[in-house]
PDB file of C-alpha atoms in Angstrom:
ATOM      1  CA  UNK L 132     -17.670  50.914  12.347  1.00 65.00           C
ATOM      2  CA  UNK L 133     -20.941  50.451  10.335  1.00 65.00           C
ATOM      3  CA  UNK L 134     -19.304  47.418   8.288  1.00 59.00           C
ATOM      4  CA  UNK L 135     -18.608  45.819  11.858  1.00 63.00           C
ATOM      5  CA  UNK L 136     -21.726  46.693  13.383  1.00 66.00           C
ATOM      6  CA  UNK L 137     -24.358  45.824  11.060  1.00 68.00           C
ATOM      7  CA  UNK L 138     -22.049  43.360   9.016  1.00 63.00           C
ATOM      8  CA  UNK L 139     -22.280  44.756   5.624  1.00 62.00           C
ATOM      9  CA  UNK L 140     -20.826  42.720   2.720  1.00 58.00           C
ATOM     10  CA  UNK L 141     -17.962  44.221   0.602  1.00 58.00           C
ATOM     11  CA  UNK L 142     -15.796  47.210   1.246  1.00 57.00           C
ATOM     12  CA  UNK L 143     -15.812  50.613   2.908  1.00 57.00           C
ATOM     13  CA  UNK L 144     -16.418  52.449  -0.697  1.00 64.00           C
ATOM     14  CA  UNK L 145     -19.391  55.264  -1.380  1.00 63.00           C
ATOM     15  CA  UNK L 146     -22.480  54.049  -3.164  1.00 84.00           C
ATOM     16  CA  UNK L 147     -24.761  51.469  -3.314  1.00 91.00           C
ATOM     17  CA  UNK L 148     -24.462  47.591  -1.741  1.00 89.00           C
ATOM     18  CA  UNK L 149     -26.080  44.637  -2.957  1.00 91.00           C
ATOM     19  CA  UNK L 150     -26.767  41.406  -1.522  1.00 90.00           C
ATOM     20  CA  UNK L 151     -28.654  39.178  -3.726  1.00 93.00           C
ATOM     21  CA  UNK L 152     -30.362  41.584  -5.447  1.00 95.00           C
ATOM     22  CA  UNK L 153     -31.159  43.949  -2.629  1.00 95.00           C
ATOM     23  CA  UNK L 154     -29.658  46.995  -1.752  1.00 95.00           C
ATOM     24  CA  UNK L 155     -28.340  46.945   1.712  1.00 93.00           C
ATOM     25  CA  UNK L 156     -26.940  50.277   2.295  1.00 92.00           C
ATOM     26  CA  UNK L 157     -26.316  53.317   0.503  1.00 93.00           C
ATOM     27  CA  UNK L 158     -23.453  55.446   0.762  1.00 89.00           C
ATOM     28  CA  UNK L 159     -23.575  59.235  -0.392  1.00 90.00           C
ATOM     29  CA  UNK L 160     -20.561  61.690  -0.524  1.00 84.00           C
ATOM     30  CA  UNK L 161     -22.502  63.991  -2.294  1.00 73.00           C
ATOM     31  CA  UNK L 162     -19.703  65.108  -4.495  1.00 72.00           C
ATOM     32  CA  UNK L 163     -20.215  63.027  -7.799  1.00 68.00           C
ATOM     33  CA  UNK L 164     -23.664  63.547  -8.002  1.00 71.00           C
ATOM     34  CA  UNK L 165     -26.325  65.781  -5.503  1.00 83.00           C
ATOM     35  CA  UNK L 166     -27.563  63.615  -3.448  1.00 92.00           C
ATOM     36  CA  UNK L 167     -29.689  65.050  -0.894  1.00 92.00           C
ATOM     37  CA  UNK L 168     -32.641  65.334   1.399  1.00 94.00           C
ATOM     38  CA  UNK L 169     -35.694  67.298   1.396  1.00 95.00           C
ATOM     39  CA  UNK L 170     -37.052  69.093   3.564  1.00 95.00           C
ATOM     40  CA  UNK L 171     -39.648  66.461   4.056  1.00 95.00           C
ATOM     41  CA  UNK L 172     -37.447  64.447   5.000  1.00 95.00           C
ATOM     42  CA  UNK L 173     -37.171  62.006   1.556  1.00 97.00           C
ATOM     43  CA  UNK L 174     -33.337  61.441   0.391  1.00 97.00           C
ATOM     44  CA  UNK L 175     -33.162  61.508  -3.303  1.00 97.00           C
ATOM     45  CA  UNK L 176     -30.722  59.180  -4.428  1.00 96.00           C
ATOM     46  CA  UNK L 177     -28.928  59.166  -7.644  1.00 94.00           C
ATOM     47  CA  UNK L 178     -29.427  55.958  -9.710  1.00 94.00           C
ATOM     48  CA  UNK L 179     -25.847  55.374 -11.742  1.00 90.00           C
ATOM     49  CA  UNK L 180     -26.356  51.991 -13.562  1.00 94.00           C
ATOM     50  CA  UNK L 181     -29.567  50.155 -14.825  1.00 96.00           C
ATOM     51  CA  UNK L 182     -28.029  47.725 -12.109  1.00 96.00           C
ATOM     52  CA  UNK L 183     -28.596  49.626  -9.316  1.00 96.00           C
ATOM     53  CA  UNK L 184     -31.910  50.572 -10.606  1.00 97.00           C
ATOM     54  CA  UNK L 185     -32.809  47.033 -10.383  1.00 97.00           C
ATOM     55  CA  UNK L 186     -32.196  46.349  -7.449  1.00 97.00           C
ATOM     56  CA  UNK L 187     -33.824  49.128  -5.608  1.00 98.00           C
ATOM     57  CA  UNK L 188     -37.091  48.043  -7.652  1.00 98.00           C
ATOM     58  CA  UNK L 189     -36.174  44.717  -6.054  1.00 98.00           C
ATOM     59  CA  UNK L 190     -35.822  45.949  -2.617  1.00 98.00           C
ATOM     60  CA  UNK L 191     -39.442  48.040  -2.698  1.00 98.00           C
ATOM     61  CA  UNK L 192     -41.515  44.902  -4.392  1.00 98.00           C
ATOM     62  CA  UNK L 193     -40.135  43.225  -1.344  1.00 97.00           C
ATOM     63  CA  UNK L 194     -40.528  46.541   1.434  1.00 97.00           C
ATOM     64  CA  UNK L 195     -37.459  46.199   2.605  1.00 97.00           C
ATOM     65  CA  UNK L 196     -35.591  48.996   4.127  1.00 97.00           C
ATOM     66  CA  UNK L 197     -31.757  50.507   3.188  1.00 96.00           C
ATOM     67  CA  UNK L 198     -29.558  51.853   5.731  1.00 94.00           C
ATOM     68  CA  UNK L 199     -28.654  55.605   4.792  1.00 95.00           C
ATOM     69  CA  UNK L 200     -25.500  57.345   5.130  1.00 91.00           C
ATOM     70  CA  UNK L 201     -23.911  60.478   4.183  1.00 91.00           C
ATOM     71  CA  UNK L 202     -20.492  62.455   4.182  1.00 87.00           C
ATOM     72  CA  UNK L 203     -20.992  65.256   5.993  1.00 87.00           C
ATOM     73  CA  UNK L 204     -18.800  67.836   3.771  1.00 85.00           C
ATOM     74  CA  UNK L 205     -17.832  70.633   6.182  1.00 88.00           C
ATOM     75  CA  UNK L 206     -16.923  68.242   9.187  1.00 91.00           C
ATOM     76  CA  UNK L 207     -15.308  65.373   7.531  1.00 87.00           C
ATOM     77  CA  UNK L 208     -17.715  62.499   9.145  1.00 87.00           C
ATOM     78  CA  UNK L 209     -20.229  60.341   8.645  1.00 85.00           C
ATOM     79  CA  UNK L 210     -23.322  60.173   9.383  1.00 90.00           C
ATOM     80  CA  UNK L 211     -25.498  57.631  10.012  1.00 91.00           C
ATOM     81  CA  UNK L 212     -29.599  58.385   8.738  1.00 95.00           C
ATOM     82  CA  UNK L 213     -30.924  55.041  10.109  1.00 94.00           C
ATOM     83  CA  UNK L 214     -33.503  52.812   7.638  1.00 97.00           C
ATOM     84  CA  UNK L 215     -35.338  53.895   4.989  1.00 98.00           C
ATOM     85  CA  UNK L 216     -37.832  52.609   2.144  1.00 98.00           C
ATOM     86  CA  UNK L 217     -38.354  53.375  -1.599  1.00 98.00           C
ATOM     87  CA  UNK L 218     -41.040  55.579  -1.803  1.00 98.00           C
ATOM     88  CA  UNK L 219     -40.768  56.195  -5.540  1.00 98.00           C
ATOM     89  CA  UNK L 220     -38.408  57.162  -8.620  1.00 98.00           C
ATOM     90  CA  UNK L 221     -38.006  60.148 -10.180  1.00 96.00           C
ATOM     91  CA  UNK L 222     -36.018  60.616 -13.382  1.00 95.00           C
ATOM     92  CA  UNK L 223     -32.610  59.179 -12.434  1.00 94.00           C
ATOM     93  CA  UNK L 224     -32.905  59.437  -8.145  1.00 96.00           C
ATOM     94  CA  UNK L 225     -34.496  56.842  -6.393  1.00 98.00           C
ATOM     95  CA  UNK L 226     -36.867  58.643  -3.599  1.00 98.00           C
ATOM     96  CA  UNK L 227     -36.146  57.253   0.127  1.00 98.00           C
ATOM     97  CA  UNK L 228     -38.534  57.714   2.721  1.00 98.00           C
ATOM     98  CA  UNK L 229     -38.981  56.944   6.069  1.00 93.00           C
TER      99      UNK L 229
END
């Protein structure tokens, strides 16, 4: 439904999307790495190629925002966490804020 509605390129896999060097949407499961929010409110994002790095550095020089979404483990859904900007990066997580 979010591919359709907000006409994301590529498929319906976890992770990050790019288009033209700008992440578009991120994706989390939260199973092969702990993703998560704090209590703040940030979403700390785990960074798993020097690609994907790159492109969220692209996406903050520019202040664009990412759509957020997460699995939600104990009901089986997703959930949608509207837009978000890089705030900062920490280690290997990229820091999302609203």
């Amino acid at each position: 439904e979010a591919h359709a509605e907000f006409n994301f390129p590529g498929s319906y896999r976890t992770g990050t999307i790019i288009k033209n060097g700008i992440v578009v949407r991120v994706y989390s499961n939260s199973v092969s790495k702990p993703d998560r929010f704090t209590k703040s409110g940030n979403f700390y994002y785990y960074l798993k190629t020097p690609v994907i790095r790159m492109a969220f550095l692209e996406t903050r020089k520019q202040g664009l925002e990412i759509h957020v979404f997460t699995r939600n483990l104990e009901l089986n859904t997703v959930e949608y966490h509207g837009t978000m900007r890089v705030k900062e990066f920490r280690g290997d997580y990229v820091v999302l804020e609203r």
